[in-house]
mmCIF file of C-alpha atoms and ligand atoms in Angstrom:
data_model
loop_
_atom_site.group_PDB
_atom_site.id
_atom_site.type_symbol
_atom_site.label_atom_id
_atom_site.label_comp_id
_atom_site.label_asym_id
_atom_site.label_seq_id
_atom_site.Cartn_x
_atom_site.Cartn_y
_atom_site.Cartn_z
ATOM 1 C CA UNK B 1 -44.313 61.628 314.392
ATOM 2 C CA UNK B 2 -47.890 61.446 315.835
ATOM 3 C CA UNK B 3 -48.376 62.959 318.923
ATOM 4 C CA UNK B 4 -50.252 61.398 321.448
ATOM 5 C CA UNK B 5 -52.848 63.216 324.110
ATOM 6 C CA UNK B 6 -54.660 61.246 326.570
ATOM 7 C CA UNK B 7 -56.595 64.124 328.943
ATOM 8 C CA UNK B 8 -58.761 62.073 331.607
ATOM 9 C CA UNK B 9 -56.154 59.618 334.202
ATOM 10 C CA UNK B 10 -56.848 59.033 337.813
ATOM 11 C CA UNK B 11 -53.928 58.728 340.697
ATOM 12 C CA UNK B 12 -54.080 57.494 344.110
ATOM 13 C CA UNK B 13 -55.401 61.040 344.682
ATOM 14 C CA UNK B 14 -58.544 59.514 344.291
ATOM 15 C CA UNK B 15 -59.313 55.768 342.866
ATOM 16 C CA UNK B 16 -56.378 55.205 340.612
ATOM 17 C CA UNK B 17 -53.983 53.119 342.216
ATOM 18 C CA UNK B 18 -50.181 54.517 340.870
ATOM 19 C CA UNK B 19 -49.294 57.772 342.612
ATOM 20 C CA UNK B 20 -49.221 60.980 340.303
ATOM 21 C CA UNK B 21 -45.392 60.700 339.249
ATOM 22 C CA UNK B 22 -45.716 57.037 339.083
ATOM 23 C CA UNK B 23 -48.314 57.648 336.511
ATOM 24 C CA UNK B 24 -46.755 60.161 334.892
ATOM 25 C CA UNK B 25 -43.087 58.374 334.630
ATOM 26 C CA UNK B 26 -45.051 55.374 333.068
ATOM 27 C CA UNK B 27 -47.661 57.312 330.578
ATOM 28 C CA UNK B 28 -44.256 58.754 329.013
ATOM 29 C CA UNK B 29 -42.567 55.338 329.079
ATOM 30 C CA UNK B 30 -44.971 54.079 327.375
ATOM 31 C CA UNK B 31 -44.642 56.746 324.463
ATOM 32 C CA UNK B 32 -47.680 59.125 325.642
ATOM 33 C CA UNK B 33 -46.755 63.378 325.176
ATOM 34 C CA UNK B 34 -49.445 65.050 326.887
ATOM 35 C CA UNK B 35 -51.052 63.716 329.516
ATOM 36 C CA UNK B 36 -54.226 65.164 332.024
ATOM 37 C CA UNK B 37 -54.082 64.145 335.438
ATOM 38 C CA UNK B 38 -58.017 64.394 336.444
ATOM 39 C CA UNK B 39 -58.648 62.798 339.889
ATOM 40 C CA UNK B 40 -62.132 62.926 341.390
ATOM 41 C CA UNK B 41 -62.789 66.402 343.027
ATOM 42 C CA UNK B 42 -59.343 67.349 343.904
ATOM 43 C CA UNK B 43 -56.610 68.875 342.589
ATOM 44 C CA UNK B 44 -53.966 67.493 345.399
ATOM 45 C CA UNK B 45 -52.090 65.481 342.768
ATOM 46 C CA UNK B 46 -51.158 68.564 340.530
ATOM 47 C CA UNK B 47 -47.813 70.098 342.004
ATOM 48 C CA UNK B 48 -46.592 66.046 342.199
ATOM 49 C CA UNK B 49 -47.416 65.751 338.870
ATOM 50 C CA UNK B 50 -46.276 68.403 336.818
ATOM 51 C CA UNK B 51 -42.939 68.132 338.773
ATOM 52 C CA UNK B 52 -42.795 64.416 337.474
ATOM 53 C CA UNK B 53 -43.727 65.586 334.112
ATOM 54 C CA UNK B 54 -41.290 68.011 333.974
ATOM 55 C CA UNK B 55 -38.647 65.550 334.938
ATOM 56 C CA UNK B 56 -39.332 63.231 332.062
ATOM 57 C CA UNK B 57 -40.350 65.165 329.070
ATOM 58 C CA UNK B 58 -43.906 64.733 329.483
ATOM 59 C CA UNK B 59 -46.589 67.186 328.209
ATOM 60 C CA UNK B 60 -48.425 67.564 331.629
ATOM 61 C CA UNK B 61 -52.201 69.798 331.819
ATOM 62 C CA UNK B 62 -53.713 69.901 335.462
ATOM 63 C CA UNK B 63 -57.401 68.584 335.502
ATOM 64 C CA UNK B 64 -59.866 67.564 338.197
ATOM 65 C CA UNK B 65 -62.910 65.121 337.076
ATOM 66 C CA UNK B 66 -65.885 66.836 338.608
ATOM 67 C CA UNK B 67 -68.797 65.341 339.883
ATOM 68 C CA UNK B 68 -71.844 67.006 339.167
ATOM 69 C CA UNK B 69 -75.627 66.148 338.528
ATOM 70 C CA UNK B 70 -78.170 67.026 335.682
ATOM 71 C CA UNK B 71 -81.664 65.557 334.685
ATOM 72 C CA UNK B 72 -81.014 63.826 338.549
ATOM 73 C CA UNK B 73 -78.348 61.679 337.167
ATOM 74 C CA UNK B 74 -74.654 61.973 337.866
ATOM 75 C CA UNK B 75 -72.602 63.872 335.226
ATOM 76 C CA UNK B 76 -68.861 63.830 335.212
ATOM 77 C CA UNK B 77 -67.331 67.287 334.245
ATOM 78 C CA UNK B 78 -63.701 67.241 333.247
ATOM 79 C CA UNK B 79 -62.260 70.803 334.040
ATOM 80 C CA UNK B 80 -58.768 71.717 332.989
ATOM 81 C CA UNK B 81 -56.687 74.649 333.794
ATOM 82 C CA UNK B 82 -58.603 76.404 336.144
ATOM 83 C CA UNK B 83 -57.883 77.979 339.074
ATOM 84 C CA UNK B 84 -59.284 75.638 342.238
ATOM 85 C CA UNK B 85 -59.123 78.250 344.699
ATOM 86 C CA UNK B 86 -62.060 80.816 342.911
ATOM 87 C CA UNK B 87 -63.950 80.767 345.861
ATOM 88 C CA UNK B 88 -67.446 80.087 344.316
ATOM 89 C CA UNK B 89 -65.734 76.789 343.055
ATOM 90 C CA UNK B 90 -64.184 75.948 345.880
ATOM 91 C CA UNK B 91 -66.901 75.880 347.865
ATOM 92 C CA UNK B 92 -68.764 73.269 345.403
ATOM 93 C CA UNK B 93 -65.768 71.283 345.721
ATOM 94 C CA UNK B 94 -65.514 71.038 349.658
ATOM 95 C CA UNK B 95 -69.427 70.331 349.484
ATOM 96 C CA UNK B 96 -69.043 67.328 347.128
ATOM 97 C CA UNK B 97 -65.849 65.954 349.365
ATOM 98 C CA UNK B 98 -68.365 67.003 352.537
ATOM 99 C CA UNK B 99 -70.955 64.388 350.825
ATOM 100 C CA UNK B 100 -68.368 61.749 349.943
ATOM 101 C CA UNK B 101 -67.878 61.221 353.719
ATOM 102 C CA UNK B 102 -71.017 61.470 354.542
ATOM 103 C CA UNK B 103 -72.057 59.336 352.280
ATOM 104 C CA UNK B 104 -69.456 56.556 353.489
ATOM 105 C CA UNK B 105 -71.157 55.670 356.706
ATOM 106 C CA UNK B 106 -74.414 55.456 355.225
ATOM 107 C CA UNK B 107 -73.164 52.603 352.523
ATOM 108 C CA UNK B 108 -71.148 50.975 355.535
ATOM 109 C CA UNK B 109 -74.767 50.616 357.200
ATOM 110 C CA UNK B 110 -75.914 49.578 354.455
ATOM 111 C CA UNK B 111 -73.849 46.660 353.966
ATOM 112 C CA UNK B 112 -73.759 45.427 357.534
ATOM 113 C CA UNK B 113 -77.477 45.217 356.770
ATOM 114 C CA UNK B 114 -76.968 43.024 353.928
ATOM 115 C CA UNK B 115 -74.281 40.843 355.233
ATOM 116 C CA UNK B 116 -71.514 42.179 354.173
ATOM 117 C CA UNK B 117 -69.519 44.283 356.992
ATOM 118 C CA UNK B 118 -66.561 46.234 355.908
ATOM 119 C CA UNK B 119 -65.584 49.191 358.415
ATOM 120 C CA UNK B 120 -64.712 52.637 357.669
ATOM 121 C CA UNK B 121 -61.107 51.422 358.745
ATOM 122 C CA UNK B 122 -60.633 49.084 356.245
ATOM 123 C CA UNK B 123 -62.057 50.838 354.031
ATOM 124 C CA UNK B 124 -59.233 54.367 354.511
ATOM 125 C CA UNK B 125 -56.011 51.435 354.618
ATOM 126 C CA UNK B 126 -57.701 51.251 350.531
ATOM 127 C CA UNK B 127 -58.142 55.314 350.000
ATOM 128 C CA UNK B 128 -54.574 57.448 349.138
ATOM 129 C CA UNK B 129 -53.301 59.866 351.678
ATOM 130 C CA UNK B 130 -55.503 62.470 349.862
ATOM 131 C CA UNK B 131 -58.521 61.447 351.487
ATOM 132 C CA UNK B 132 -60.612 61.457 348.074
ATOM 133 C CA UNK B 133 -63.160 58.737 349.428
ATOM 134 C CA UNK B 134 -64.576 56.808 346.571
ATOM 135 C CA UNK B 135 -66.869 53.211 346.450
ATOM 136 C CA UNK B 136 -63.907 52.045 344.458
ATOM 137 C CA UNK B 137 -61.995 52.008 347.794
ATOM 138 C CA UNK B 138 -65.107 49.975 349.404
ATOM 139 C CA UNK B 139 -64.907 48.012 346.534
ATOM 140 C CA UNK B 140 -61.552 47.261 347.308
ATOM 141 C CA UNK B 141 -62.233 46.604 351.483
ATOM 142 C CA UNK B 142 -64.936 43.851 350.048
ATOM 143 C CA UNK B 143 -62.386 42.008 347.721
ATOM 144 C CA UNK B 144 -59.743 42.007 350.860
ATOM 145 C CA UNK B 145 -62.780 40.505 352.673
ATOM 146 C CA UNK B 146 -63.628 37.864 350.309
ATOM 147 C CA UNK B 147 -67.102 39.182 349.819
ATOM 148 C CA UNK B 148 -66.084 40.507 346.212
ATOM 149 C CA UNK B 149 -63.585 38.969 343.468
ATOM 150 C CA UNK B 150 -62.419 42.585 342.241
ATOM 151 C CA UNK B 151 -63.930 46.111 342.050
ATOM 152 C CA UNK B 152 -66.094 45.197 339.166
ATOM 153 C CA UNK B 153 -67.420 42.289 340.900
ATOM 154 C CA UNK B 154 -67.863 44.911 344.171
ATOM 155 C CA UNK B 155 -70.284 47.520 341.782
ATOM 156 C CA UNK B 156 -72.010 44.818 340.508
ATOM 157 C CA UNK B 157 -72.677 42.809 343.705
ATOM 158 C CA UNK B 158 -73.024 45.386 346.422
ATOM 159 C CA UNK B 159 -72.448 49.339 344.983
ATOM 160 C CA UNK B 160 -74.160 50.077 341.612
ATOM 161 C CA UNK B 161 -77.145 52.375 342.054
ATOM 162 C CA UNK B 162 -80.117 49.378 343.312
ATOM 163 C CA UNK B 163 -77.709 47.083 344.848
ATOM 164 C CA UNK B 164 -77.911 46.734 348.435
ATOM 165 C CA UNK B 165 -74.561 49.108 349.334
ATOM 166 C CA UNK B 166 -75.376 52.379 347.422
ATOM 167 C CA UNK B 167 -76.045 55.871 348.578
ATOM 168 C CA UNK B 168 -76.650 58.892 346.778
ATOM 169 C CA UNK B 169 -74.142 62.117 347.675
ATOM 170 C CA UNK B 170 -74.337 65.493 347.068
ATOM 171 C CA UNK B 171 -73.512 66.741 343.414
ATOM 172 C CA UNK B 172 -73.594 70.259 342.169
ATOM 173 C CA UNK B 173 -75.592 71.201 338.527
ATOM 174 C CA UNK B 174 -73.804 70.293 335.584
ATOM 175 C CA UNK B 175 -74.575 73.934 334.306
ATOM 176 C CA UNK B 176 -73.307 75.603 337.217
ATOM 177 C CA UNK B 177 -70.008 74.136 337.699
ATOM 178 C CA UNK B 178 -69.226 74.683 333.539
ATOM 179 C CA UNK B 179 -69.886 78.189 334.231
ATOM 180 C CA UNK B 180 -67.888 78.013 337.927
ATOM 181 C CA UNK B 181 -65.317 76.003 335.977
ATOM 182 C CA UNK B 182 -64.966 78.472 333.043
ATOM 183 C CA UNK B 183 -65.066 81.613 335.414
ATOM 184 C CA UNK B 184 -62.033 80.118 337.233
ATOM 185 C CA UNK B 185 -60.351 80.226 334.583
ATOM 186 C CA UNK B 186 -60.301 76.856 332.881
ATOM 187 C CA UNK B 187 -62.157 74.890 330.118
ATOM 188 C CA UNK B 188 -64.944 72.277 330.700
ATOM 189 C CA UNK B 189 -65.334 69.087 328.758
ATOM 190 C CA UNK B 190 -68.208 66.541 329.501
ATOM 191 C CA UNK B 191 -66.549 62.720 330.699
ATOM 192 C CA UNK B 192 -68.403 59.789 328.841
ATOM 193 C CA UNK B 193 -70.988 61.153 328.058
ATOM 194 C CA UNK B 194 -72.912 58.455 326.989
ATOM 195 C CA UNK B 195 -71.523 56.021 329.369
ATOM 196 C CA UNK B 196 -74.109 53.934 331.968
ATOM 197 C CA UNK B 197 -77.069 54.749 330.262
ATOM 198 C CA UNK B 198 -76.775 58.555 330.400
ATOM 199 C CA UNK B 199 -77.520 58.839 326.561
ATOM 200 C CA UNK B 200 -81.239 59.788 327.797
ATOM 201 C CA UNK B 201 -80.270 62.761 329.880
ATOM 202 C CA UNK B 202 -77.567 63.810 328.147
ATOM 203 C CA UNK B 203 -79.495 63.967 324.330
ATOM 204 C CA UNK B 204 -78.616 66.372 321.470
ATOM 205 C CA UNK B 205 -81.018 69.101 322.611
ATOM 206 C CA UNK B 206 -79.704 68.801 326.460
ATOM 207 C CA UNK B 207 -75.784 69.264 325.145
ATOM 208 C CA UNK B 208 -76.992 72.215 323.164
ATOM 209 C CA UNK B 209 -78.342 73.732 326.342
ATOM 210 C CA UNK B 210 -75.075 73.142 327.992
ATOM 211 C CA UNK B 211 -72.852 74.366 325.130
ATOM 212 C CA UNK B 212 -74.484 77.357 325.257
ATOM 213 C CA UNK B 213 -73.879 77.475 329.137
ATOM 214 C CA UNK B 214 -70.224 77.411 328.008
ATOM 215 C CA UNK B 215 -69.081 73.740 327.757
ATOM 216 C CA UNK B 216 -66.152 73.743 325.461
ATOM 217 C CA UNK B 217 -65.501 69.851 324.594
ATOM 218 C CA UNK B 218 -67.563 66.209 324.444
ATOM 219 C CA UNK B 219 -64.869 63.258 325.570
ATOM 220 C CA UNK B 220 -66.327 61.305 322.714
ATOM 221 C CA UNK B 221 -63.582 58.473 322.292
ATOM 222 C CA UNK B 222 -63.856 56.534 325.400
ATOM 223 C CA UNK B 223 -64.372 52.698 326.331
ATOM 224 C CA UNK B 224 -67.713 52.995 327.325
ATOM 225 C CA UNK B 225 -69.079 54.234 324.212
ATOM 226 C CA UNK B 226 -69.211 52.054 321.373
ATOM 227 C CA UNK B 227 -67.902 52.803 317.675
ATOM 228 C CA UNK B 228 -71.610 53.556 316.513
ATOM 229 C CA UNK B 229 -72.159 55.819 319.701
ATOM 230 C CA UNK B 230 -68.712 57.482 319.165
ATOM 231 C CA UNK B 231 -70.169 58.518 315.626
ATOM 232 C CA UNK B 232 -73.444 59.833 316.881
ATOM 233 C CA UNK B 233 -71.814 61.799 319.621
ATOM 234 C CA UNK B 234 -68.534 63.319 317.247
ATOM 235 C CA UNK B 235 -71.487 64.165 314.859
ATOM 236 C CA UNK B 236 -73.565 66.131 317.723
ATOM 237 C CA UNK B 237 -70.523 67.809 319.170
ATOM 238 C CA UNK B 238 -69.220 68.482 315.376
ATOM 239 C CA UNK B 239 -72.558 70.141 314.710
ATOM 240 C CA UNK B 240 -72.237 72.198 318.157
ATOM 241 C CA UNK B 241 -68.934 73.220 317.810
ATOM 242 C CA UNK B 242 -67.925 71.566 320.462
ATOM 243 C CA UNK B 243 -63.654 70.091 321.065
ATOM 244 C CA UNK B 244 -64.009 66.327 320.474
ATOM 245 C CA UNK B 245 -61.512 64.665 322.944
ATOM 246 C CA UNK B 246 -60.313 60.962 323.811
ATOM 247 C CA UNK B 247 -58.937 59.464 327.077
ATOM 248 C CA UNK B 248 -58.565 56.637 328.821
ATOM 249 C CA UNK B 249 -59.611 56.893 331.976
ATOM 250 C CA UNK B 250 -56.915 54.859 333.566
ATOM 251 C CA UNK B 251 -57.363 53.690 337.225
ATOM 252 C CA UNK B 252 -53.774 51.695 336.999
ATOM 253 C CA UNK B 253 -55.185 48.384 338.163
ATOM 254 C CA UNK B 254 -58.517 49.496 339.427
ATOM 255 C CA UNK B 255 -60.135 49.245 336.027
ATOM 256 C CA UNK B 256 -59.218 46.647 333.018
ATOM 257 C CA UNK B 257 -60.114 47.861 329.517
ATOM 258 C CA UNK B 258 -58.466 51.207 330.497
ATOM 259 C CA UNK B 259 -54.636 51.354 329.364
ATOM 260 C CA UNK B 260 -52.859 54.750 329.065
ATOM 261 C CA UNK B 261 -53.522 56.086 325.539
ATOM 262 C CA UNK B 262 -56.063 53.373 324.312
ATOM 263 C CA UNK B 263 -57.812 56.515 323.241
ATOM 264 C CA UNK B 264 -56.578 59.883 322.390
ATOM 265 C CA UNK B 265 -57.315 63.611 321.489
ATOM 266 C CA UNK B 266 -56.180 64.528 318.350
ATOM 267 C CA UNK B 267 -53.056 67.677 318.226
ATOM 268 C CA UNK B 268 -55.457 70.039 316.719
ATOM 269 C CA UNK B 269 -58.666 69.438 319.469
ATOM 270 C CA UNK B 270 -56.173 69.769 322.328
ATOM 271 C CA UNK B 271 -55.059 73.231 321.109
ATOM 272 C CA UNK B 272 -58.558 74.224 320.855
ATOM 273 C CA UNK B 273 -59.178 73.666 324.323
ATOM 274 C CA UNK B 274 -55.621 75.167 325.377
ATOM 275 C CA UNK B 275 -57.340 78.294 323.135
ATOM 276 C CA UNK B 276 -60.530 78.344 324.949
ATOM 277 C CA UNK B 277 -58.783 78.137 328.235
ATOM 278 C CA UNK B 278 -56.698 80.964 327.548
ATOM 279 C CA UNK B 279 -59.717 83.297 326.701
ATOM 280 C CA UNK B 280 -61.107 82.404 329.756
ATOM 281 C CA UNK B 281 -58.166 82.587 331.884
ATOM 282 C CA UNK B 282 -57.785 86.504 330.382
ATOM 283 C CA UNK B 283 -60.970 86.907 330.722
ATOM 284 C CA UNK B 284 -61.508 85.582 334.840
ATOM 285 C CA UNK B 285 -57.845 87.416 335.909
ATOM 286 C CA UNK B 286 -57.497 84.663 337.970
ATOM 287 C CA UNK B 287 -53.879 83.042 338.309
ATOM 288 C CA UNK B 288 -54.615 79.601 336.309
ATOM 289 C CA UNK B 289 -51.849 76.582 336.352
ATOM 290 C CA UNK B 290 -49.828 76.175 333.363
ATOM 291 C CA UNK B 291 -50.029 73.542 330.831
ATOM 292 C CA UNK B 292 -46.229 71.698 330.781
ATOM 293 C CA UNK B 293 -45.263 71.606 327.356
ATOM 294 C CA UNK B 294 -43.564 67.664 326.325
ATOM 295 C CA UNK B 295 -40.261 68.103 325.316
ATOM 296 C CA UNK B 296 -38.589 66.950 322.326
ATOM 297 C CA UNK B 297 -41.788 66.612 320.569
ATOM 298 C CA UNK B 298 -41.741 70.093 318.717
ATOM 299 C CA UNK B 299 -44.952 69.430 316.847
ATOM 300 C CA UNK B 300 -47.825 70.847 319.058
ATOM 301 C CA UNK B 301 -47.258 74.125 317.653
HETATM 302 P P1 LIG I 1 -67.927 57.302 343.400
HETATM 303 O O1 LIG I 1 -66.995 58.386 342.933
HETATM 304 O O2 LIG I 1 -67.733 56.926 344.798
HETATM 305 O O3 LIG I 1 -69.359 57.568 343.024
HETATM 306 O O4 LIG I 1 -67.495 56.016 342.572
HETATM 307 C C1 LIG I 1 -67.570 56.063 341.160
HETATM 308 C C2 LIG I 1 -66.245 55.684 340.540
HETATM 309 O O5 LIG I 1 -66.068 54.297 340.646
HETATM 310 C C3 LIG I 1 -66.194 55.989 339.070
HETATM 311 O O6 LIG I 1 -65.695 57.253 338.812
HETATM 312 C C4 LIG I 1 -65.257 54.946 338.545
HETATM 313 O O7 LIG I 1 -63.946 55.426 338.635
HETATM 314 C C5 LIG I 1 -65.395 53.801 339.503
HETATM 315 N N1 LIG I 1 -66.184 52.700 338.972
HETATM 316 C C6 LIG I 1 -67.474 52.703 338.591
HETATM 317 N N2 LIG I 1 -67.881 51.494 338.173
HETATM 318 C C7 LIG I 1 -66.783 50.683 338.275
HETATM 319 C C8 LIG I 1 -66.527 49.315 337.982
HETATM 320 N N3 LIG I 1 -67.494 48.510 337.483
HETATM 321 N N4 LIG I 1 -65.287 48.848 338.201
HETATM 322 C C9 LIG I 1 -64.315 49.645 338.687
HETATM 323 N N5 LIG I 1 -64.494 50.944 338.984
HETATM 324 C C10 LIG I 1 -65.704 51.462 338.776
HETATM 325 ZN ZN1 LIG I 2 -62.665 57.003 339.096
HETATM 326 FE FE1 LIG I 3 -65.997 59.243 335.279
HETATM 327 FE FE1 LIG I 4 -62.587 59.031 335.414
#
């Protein structure tokens, strides 16, 4: 039987749109054994979900998809297993919610400016209960308006970066949260890497740099990249030593293109990274969260 790992799905915690059991109870349904839940800057969804995942069978690690900056573009960190209460990381976390909601009002100017008034009201009846502001759930206040025929439609009218809505927020150095991430106790691994033109930053020499800062993995196999740029990227992360790992990336509805398990991380990647976190959770002390193992699989080892 081939086990399958899909580490990188979003809940209503932040801009997916099925809470984190609902998620859960459908990525085993649909034959998935491990899965990552990795919302935006928060780990609210974990107790919710490894509960769920318990319940079902399911193979359940607790992520959190970071957002940090390098080379003054945005770089999304995947860290799993870590301990979110290590102060030092804590603090980086409450700063990039902090800029999230600062950052709302300024793209709600923004758009009143350019014709297209949503308010901050409309825009929260779109966000979970978590709070975990995103322009997806703008995105979604401009479709209910009419002024948008879905969240891709949104970005590409009114919230990419040069479009009339967008706003810069605060993000933390890619460097410093791997090593925040890794002395809390977890592992970090690099979200499309190449995805929105970030293939300039984010070159061989630049991923060296950040290996050697302590990144443990390269999310190679996901929809943004194409086959040729999942070959030049498994090749540089090969060469680095670096875990090679595959996701989806599911938003539930908010993203097409993005089923549970249309990529996934091979059995013997995943227990690389469940290696590296260890060390690192023996070495920090801190108390990490447990990966759920899937039940009735009896292959991972
Ligand atoms: P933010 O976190 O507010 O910067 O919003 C970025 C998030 O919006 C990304 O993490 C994606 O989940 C989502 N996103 C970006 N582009 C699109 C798109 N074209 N369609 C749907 N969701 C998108
Ligand atoms: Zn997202
Ligand atoms: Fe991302
Ligand atoms: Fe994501």
């Amino acid at each position: 039987m081939r086990v399958r790992i899909d580490l990188h799905v979003h809940s209503t915690v932040s801009d997916g749109t099925e809470s984190p059991a609902a998620v859960v109870r459908r990525a085993r349904a649909e034959g998935l054994d491990v899965m990552a839940l990795t919302d935006h800057d928060s780990a609210a969804g974990w107790s919710e979900g490894a509960a769920a995942a318990a319940a079902v069978g399911l193979g359940f690690v607790p992520g959190m998809e970071i957002s940090t900056r390098h080379g003054g573009r945005g770089v999304h960190l995947l860290g799993y297993l870590f301990d979110p209460s290590y102060p030092l990381l804590a603090d980086e976390l409450a700063a990039v919610l902090r800029g999230r909601e600062g950052r709302l009002a300024a793209m709600l100017e923004r758009l009143v400016a350019a014709g297209a008034p949503v308010t901050e009201e409309q825009v929260r009846a779109h966000a979970g209960p978590y709070g975990v502001l995103g322009r997806p759930h703008i995105a979604d206040a401009l479709v209910a308006e009419g002024l948008a025929t879905d969240r891709a439609d949104a970005f590409v009218r009114w919230l990419n970066p040069g479009r009339p809505g967008y706003e810069t927020r605060y993000a933390p150095s890619t460097s410093d949260l791997i090593r925040l991430v890794n002395a809390a106790g977890g592992a970090a691994v690099i979200a499309h890497p190449w995805s929105r033109g970030s293939r300039r930053v984010l070159d061989a020499e630049t991923l060296a740099r950040l290996a050697d800062d302590g990144l443990a993995g390269l999310e190679v196999d996901h929809q943004s990249h194409s086959d040729d740029q999942r070959a030049e990227l498994r090749a540089i992360g090969r060469d680095l030593g670096l875990v090679i790992t595959g996701s989806s990336d599911h938003h539930g509805q908010g993203k097409v293109d993005h089923d549970l398990g249309v990529n996934v991380t091979a059995p013997d990647q995943f227990e690389r990274l469940l290696a590296i976190a260890a060390d690192h959770a023996a070495e920090s002390g801190r108390v990490v969260p447990r990966p759920t193992p899937p039940r009735a699989a009896g292959t991972l080892g």
